[in-house]
Amino acid sequence: MAEGRVDWAASLVEELRKNFLKGKTRSYEWRVGQMRRLIQMIEERESEIMQALSDDLCKSQIESFIQEISMAKESCKLVIKELKRWMKPEKAKTGLTTFPSSAEIVSEPVGVVLVISAWNYPFVLSLDPVIGAISAGNAVVLKPSEISPATSSLFAKILPEYVDTSVVRVVEGSVGETTALLEQQWDKIHYTGNSKVARIVMTAAAKHLTPVVLELGGKSPVIVDSNVNLEVAAKRITVGKWGSNNGQACIAPDYVITPKSFAPKLVDALKSTLEEFYGKDPSESKDLSRIVNSNHFKRLTNLLDDEKVSDKIVYGGQRDEKHLYIAPTILLDAPEDSLIMKEEIFGPLMCIVTVDKVEDSFDVINSKAKPLAAYLFTKDKKLEKMFVSSISAGGMLINDTTLHFANPTLPFGGVGESGIGSYHGKFSFDAFSHKKGVLYRTFGGEASARYPPFTPRKQRVLRALLTGDFVGLILNLIGWSKA
């Protein structure tokens, strides 16, 4: 069966490469046409998309629309609006060594690409990189996550009805199918998920020297200064954590750092906000997603059942395995060696870490792997500047959480353990393009000094040219020397 999968995958890639080489994906008209068809798909199948997201994650319709459907649609619209400008060759400067000449940078598609998407935002995290790959003129295979089976099945059903299937395909399956796909030679692989699988993807890609974009995660911190508007800060942290797929988001706040003296006020504000948003019994709220499956439910309950944090829960902690429900939970000062402080949470649990003074937060963050996102709430401009300059993270946001993901003019990607490469907007186009440098010359402008035999005079001319000694160059060209 494994051999059969590999043969099937090889045949698929060969077919797509043959169709790609025919050149149809390179035209502006084809690329924009695919964007219009994707918009049509999103509009016509919105109710089916929402149902799939509800089946997979119990997402509310408004969360599905705001965080997945509308964002994918806006990505298509941005391509339609900007693609002609993105595709236009970029003029480049030339120097005296190539005079007379002109130069430009041409964006060309890399070829046949593989997109392996994630389960937590299974619609937008599947479609957004595909939009980038198509906008850059590539053939593409989408492998949706089997952990969100309803959305995966929906893509397999509806995407072929709207896109050019000679160069855009959907492949369903699990580990076997993904492994077979990774055996093939791609021109780029875009993977969204966890660092464990990312290492497998990168190892497979290395066999063919295939470049990768890895969108991973990590423990995204939030620093809360004591001078903030507490009501606003609590709302923005709450919606960024529990309003983002109930914490199952790569950029959701993982833990909060705040001064010890301010922690009680922050805890009370978060409790009040959670009750305002989701009621006294959040299990009855229609605005709170559920845990994706029983494996992740067990993983999260293991974090809570760690004896090192049993007395650290200050809010929530309730769970219902039958309905894959874990209440929004806040822990205060969980030990650094506890599981919940060592592992990425990716769920509705959030730790609050206290420090003596807010500046100590930087040492806490820098002692861990570089996160995908880092957040700061403060009115202190000096602290803002220190935060931006001293913390390394994929992206940052001051006085809010998660919204930077929605800004297409910013690159979205990680650093270190949180990822390699970036995308969104033009950065998606660039991620799936090769920037080809082109130098143009005529048959004029011959310089005898570049050709052997290299006489002493030619050597002086070349040395003067390459060291920028323009006076010496002119003197040597007219037969004089500095001496």
XYZ file of C-alpha atoms in Angstrom:
483
model
C 0.000 0.000 0.000
C 2.861 2.392 0.797
C 4.436 1.759 -2.616
C 1.086 2.373 -4.246
C 0.720 5.706 -2.471
C 4.208 6.803 -3.519
C 3.529 5.828 -7.148
C 0.235 7.705 -7.058
C 1.900 10.796 -5.588
C 4.703 10.656 -8.165
C 2.146 10.428 -10.970
C 0.233 13.404 -9.560
C 3.331 15.607 -9.368
C 4.447 14.547 -12.860
C 1.043 15.459 -14.291
C 0.988 18.842 -12.574
C 4.545 19.618 -13.645
C 3.731 18.772 -17.247
C 0.711 21.076 -17.154
C 2.681 23.814 -15.402
C 5.354 23.725 -18.097
C 2.709 24.494 -20.704
C 2.798 28.017 -19.269
C -0.884 28.761 -18.692
C -0.402 29.627 -15.001
C 2.037 32.416 -15.865
C -0.506 34.765 -17.405
C -2.059 37.589 -15.437
C -5.482 36.697 -16.846
C -5.322 33.100 -15.603
C -4.234 34.095 -12.105
C -6.912 36.758 -11.686
C -9.499 34.423 -13.177
C -8.735 31.851 -10.477
C -9.138 34.535 -7.791
C -12.557 35.461 -9.128
C -13.574 31.809 -9.122
C -12.414 31.417 -5.525
C -14.469 34.441 -4.482
C -17.445 32.897 -6.248
C -16.862 29.643 -4.347
C -16.665 31.428 -0.995
C -19.882 33.364 -1.667
C -21.895 30.487 -3.090
C -20.790 27.873 -0.541
C -20.666 30.030 2.586
C -23.302 28.032 4.448
C -21.500 24.747 3.706
C -18.204 26.222 4.863
C -19.778 27.397 8.111
C -21.342 23.981 8.676
C -18.011 22.228 8.161
C -16.291 24.561 10.644
C -19.093 23.937 13.120
C -18.777 20.168 12.659
C -15.006 20.240 13.139
C -14.624 22.814 15.920
C -18.096 23.903 16.983
C -17.260 27.387 15.688
C -20.024 29.944 15.738
C -21.127 31.405 12.426
C -19.859 34.866 13.267
C -16.422 33.571 14.307
C -16.271 31.480 11.127
C -17.171 34.498 9.022
C -14.860 37.019 10.682
C -11.770 34.865 11.204
C -11.922 32.523 8.219
C -14.379 33.252 5.420
C -14.018 37.030 5.169
C -10.229 36.871 5.484
C -9.897 34.361 2.637
C -12.184 36.470 0.471
C -10.218 39.639 1.214
C -6.988 37.873 0.252
C -8.476 37.113 -3.183
C -9.662 40.698 -3.582
C -6.227 42.049 -2.689
C -4.615 39.873 -5.367
C -7.082 41.117 -7.990
C -6.363 44.710 -6.993
C -2.561 44.503 -6.745
C -1.380 41.605 -8.907
C -0.499 43.628 -11.983
C 1.815 45.783 -9.867
C 3.308 42.763 -8.088
C 4.080 41.037 -11.394
C 5.754 44.082 -12.916
C 9.557 43.707 -13.073
C 11.339 45.853 -10.506
C 14.029 48.155 -11.834
C 17.469 47.648 -10.295
C 20.507 49.904 -10.237
C 23.641 49.132 -12.219
C 27.230 50.150 -11.575
C 30.296 51.280 -13.436
C 31.582 47.694 -13.755
C 28.677 46.761 -16.065
C 28.367 50.117 -17.846
C 26.517 50.557 -20.140
C 23.669 48.310 -18.908
C 20.233 48.160 -17.334
C 18.868 45.660 -14.805
C 15.625 44.414 -13.352
C 14.271 41.811 -10.930
C 11.662 39.520 -12.462
C 9.242 37.535 -10.285
C 8.650 34.087 -11.722
C 6.686 31.145 -10.287
C 8.795 28.546 -8.492
C 6.860 25.691 -10.100
C 4.821 22.940 -8.440
C 4.185 23.518 -4.735
C 2.691 21.590 -1.825
C 0.533 23.235 0.850
C -0.009 21.202 4.039
C -2.516 23.061 6.183
C -3.612 23.070 9.819
C -6.782 21.976 11.594
C -7.405 24.937 13.894
C -8.356 27.403 11.150
C -8.905 24.785 8.481
C -10.502 27.032 5.880
C -8.377 30.184 5.858
C -5.086 28.421 6.662
C -5.710 26.105 3.716
C -6.897 28.688 1.222
C -4.599 31.619 2.040
C -1.325 29.920 0.997
C -3.089 28.430 -2.035
C -4.124 31.967 -3.015
C -0.486 33.036 -2.673
C 0.743 30.103 -4.764
C -1.787 30.742 -7.542
C -1.166 34.507 -7.517
C 2.525 33.795 -8.119
C 1.634 31.527 -11.067
C 2.296 28.068 -9.614
C 0.661 24.685 -9.817
C -0.386 23.632 -6.327
C -1.513 20.622 -4.301
C -3.482 21.313 -1.119
C -3.335 18.702 1.631
C -5.940 19.761 4.248
C -5.613 18.466 7.797
C -7.340 15.159 8.528
C -7.924 16.403 12.094
C -10.627 18.711 10.672
C -12.306 16.079 8.461
C -15.456 18.013 7.579
C -13.508 20.957 6.141
C -11.039 18.628 4.413
C -13.906 16.752 2.783
C -15.565 20.012 1.777
C -12.404 21.231 0.026
C -12.141 17.949 -1.870
C -15.754 18.344 -2.938
C -16.069 22.018 -3.877
C -12.609 23.307 -4.849
C -12.462 21.268 -8.087
C -15.791 22.802 -9.127
C -14.265 26.287 -9.217
C -10.531 26.127 -9.959
C -8.454 24.837 -12.853
C -7.932 21.205 -11.813
C -5.194 20.675 -14.377
C -2.886 22.624 -12.048
C -4.725 22.874 -8.695
C -5.562 19.715 -6.739
C -6.804 18.684 -3.307
C -5.486 15.509 -1.674
C -7.267 14.086 1.364
C -5.762 11.562 3.733
C -3.630 11.227 6.831
C -0.049 10.249 7.615
C 0.286 7.781 4.730
C -0.802 10.231 2.085
C 1.237 13.083 3.541
C 4.323 10.876 3.714
C 3.876 9.840 0.071
C 3.534 13.474 -0.967
C 6.661 14.437 0.969
C 8.643 11.781 -0.896
C 8.189 13.768 -4.094
C 10.283 16.607 -5.450
C 8.435 19.892 -5.019
C 9.580 23.383 -5.848
C 8.331 24.683 -2.490
C 6.511 23.291 0.547
C 4.312 25.423 2.791
C 3.467 23.751 6.099
C 1.334 25.093 8.943
C 1.348 23.149 12.203
C 3.612 22.090 15.050
C 7.392 21.935 15.292
C 7.483 18.127 15.628
C 5.884 17.569 12.219
C 7.798 20.561 10.807
C 11.045 18.676 11.445
C 9.690 15.730 9.435
C 8.667 18.087 6.616
C 12.044 19.810 6.600
C 13.919 16.495 6.617
C 11.921 15.281 3.610
C 12.429 18.596 1.814
C 16.181 18.473 2.414
C 16.481 15.321 0.284
C 15.511 17.382 -2.757
C 16.885 20.747 -1.545
C 13.299 21.980 -1.555
C 12.763 25.384 0.117
C 10.106 25.532 2.821
C 7.826 27.966 4.585
C 7.066 26.667 8.075
C 4.311 28.396 10.024
C 4.543 27.002 13.540
C 3.737 28.441 16.957
C 5.149 28.577 20.445
C 4.296 30.171 23.749
C 3.135 33.670 22.772
C 3.519 35.989 25.790
C 1.536 39.038 26.862
C 3.125 41.680 29.058
C 0.639 43.809 30.993
C 1.965 46.980 32.595
C 0.211 48.397 35.665
C -0.570 51.720 33.930
C -3.024 50.315 31.357
C -6.732 50.838 30.824
C -7.531 47.575 32.589
C -11.044 47.124 31.234
C -9.908 47.481 27.611
C -6.810 45.334 28.144
C -8.855 42.526 29.732
C -11.311 42.517 26.821
C -8.573 42.418 24.203
C -6.682 39.634 25.967
C -9.886 37.634 26.452
C -11.026 37.900 22.839
C -7.508 37.138 21.620
C -7.312 34.032 23.798
C -10.753 32.498 24.132
C -12.343 34.291 21.188
C -9.691 32.828 18.872
C -10.984 29.295 18.499
C -11.022 28.888 22.307
C -7.246 29.311 22.479
C -6.565 26.838 19.677
C -4.680 29.414 17.640
C -0.958 29.753 17.000
C -0.995 33.457 17.927
C -3.394 33.222 20.882
C -1.914 34.526 24.157
C -0.252 31.591 25.917
C 0.776 33.250 29.175
C 0.609 36.725 30.714
C 3.392 38.458 32.637
C 2.517 41.292 34.996
C 3.894 42.925 38.168
C 3.048 40.972 41.329
C 1.267 43.946 42.877
C -0.996 44.316 39.821
C -1.853 40.624 39.342
C -4.964 40.517 41.588
C -6.563 43.391 39.666
C -5.771 41.737 36.336
C -7.180 38.374 37.461
C -10.399 40.034 38.646
C -10.726 41.966 35.369
C -10.248 38.798 33.296
C -12.796 36.896 35.415
C -15.322 39.696 34.999
C -14.720 39.899 31.258
C -15.041 36.138 30.764
C -18.354 36.174 32.592
C -19.533 39.146 30.517
C -18.551 37.443 27.235
C -19.511 33.824 27.917
C -21.852 33.891 30.918
C -21.627 32.297 34.340
C -21.592 28.864 32.682
C -19.426 29.131 29.541
C -20.433 25.601 28.495
C -23.780 27.072 27.458
C -22.232 29.841 25.360
C -22.732 29.663 21.601
C -19.616 31.825 21.100
C -17.042 29.412 22.493
C -15.490 26.742 20.265
C -14.850 23.223 21.544
C -11.630 21.180 21.692
C -10.988 19.638 18.290
C -10.860 15.957 19.365
C -10.361 13.586 22.292
C -6.581 13.420 21.847
C -6.227 17.158 22.298
C -8.734 17.064 25.162
C -6.522 14.529 26.961
C -3.402 16.556 26.200
C -4.944 19.656 27.789
C -6.313 17.818 30.813
C -2.833 16.391 31.388
C -1.551 19.955 31.655
C -4.217 20.713 34.268
C -3.720 17.448 36.155
C -0.003 18.083 36.674
C 0.436 18.013 40.466
C 2.649 21.101 40.219
C -0.313 23.267 39.216
C -3.147 21.656 41.177
C -3.335 24.628 43.547
C -2.655 27.311 40.922
C -6.090 27.437 39.247
C -7.821 30.686 40.160
C -10.655 30.482 37.638
C -12.338 27.727 35.615
C -10.896 24.241 35.310
C -14.213 22.493 34.638
C -14.251 19.886 31.869
C -16.655 17.619 30.007
C -14.962 14.985 27.850
C -18.193 13.854 26.198
C -18.711 17.341 24.722
C -14.961 18.089 24.357
C -15.434 21.101 26.610
C -12.843 22.669 28.898
C -13.838 25.903 30.607
C -11.790 29.069 30.158
C -9.155 28.585 32.842
C -6.683 30.958 34.504
C -3.718 29.802 36.553
C -1.584 32.076 38.716
C 2.172 31.587 39.071
C 2.450 28.047 37.738
C 6.041 26.846 38.318
C 8.447 27.254 35.421
C 9.127 23.500 35.395
C 5.432 22.563 35.133
C 4.142 21.084 31.875
C 1.885 24.039 31.223
C 4.817 26.458 31.342
C 7.077 24.275 29.198
C 4.685 23.248 26.423
C 2.615 25.345 24.026
C -0.896 25.290 25.491
C -3.031 25.618 22.335
C -6.264 25.593 24.259
C -8.445 27.517 26.759
C -5.888 27.537 29.589
C -3.831 30.637 30.365
C -1.141 31.230 32.970
C -0.375 34.509 34.675
C 3.265 34.897 35.702
C 4.192 37.607 38.195
C 7.426 39.603 38.335
C 8.709 42.268 40.680
C 8.778 44.943 38.006
C 7.489 44.959 34.437
C 10.980 45.176 32.893
C 11.740 41.737 34.355
C 9.252 40.333 31.832
C 11.847 40.593 29.082
C 14.137 38.115 30.849
C 11.259 35.647 31.236
C 10.438 35.796 27.514
C 14.053 35.666 26.363
C 14.684 32.566 28.475
C 12.303 30.617 26.228
C 12.187 29.780 22.521
C 11.288 32.674 20.230
C 7.480 32.907 19.978
C 5.297 33.437 16.915
C 3.695 36.495 18.526
C 4.433 38.778 21.469
C 2.093 41.351 22.986
C 2.558 44.356 25.254
C -0.056 46.475 27.028
C 1.343 49.769 28.311
C 1.127 53.545 28.074
C 4.891 53.853 28.493
C 6.519 54.714 25.142
C 9.972 53.934 26.525
C 8.809 50.442 27.496
C 7.318 49.998 24.003
C 10.660 50.825 22.422
C 12.499 48.445 24.762
C 9.994 45.684 23.973
C 10.346 46.020 20.202
C 14.146 46.213 20.328
C 14.883 43.490 22.877
C 12.278 40.770 22.195
C 12.577 38.516 19.135
C 9.234 37.188 17.890
C 7.542 36.416 14.593
C 5.312 39.463 15.005
C 4.321 41.974 17.670
C 1.306 43.968 18.694
C 1.123 46.825 21.181
C -2.035 47.238 23.279
C -3.989 44.459 21.561
C -3.727 40.799 20.574
C -3.922 38.771 17.313
C -5.046 41.660 15.057
C -1.689 41.876 13.279
C -2.666 38.606 11.538
C -5.417 40.503 9.708
C -3.132 43.202 8.293
C -2.010 42.077 4.796
C 0.712 44.740 4.617
C 2.631 42.977 7.404
C 4.535 39.711 6.902
C 3.143 36.839 8.959
C 5.683 34.252 9.986
C 7.858 32.941 12.748
C 11.491 33.058 13.808
C 13.578 30.248 15.255
C 11.346 27.543 16.721
C 8.207 29.440 15.679
C 8.840 29.141 11.962
C 10.711 29.898 8.760
C 9.553 32.357 6.104
C 6.416 34.471 5.967
C 3.315 35.129 3.906
C 0.111 37.255 3.649
C -0.643 39.823 0.963
C 2.356 40.528 -1.257
C 4.483 38.449 1.095
C 2.468 35.411 -0.088
C 3.209 36.323 -3.700
C 6.895 36.716 -2.837
C 6.966 33.455 -0.846
C 5.944 31.472 -3.923
C 8.038 33.463 -6.424
C 11.646 33.289 -7.473
C 13.223 36.734 -7.757
C 15.253 36.455 -10.947
C 17.924 39.075 -11.545
C 18.307 40.103 -15.198
C 21.088 42.311 -16.600
C 20.741 43.814 -20.096
C 23.657 44.984 -22.248
C 24.128 45.970 -25.873
C 27.111 45.099 -28.089
C 28.627 48.497 -27.413
C 30.750 49.669 -24.498
C 33.640 47.264 -25.016
C 36.507 47.596 -22.524
C 39.722 45.883 -23.525
C 40.895 45.766 -19.887
C 38.459 42.906 -19.076
C 40.135 40.557 -21.577
C 43.550 38.826 -21.408
C 46.407 39.317 -21.717
C 46.357 41.360 -18.507
C 49.113 43.850 -19.074
C 50.319 46.115 -16.238
C 48.193 48.951 -17.634
C 45.067 46.739 -17.800
C 45.671 45.600 -14.226
C 45.897 49.224 -13.060
C 42.631 50.022 -14.862
C 40.848 47.031 -13.338
C 42.147 47.741 -9.827
C 41.070 51.370 -10.089
C 37.645 50.330 -11.381
C 37.007 47.678 -8.719
C 38.265 49.836 -5.806
C 36.295 52.916 -6.872
C 39.453 54.934 -7.585
C 37.856 57.046 -10.293
C 40.729 59.526 -10.498
C 43.200 56.685 -11.016
C 40.832 55.087 -13.553
C 40.641 58.240 -15.668
C 44.392 58.797 -15.489
C 45.116 55.233 -16.578
C 42.589 55.397 -19.399
C 44.298 58.454 -20.864
C 47.711 56.885 -20.443
C 48.852 58.667 -17.281
C 49.376 57.329 -13.796
C 49.049 58.823 -10.327
C 52.767 58.445 -9.828
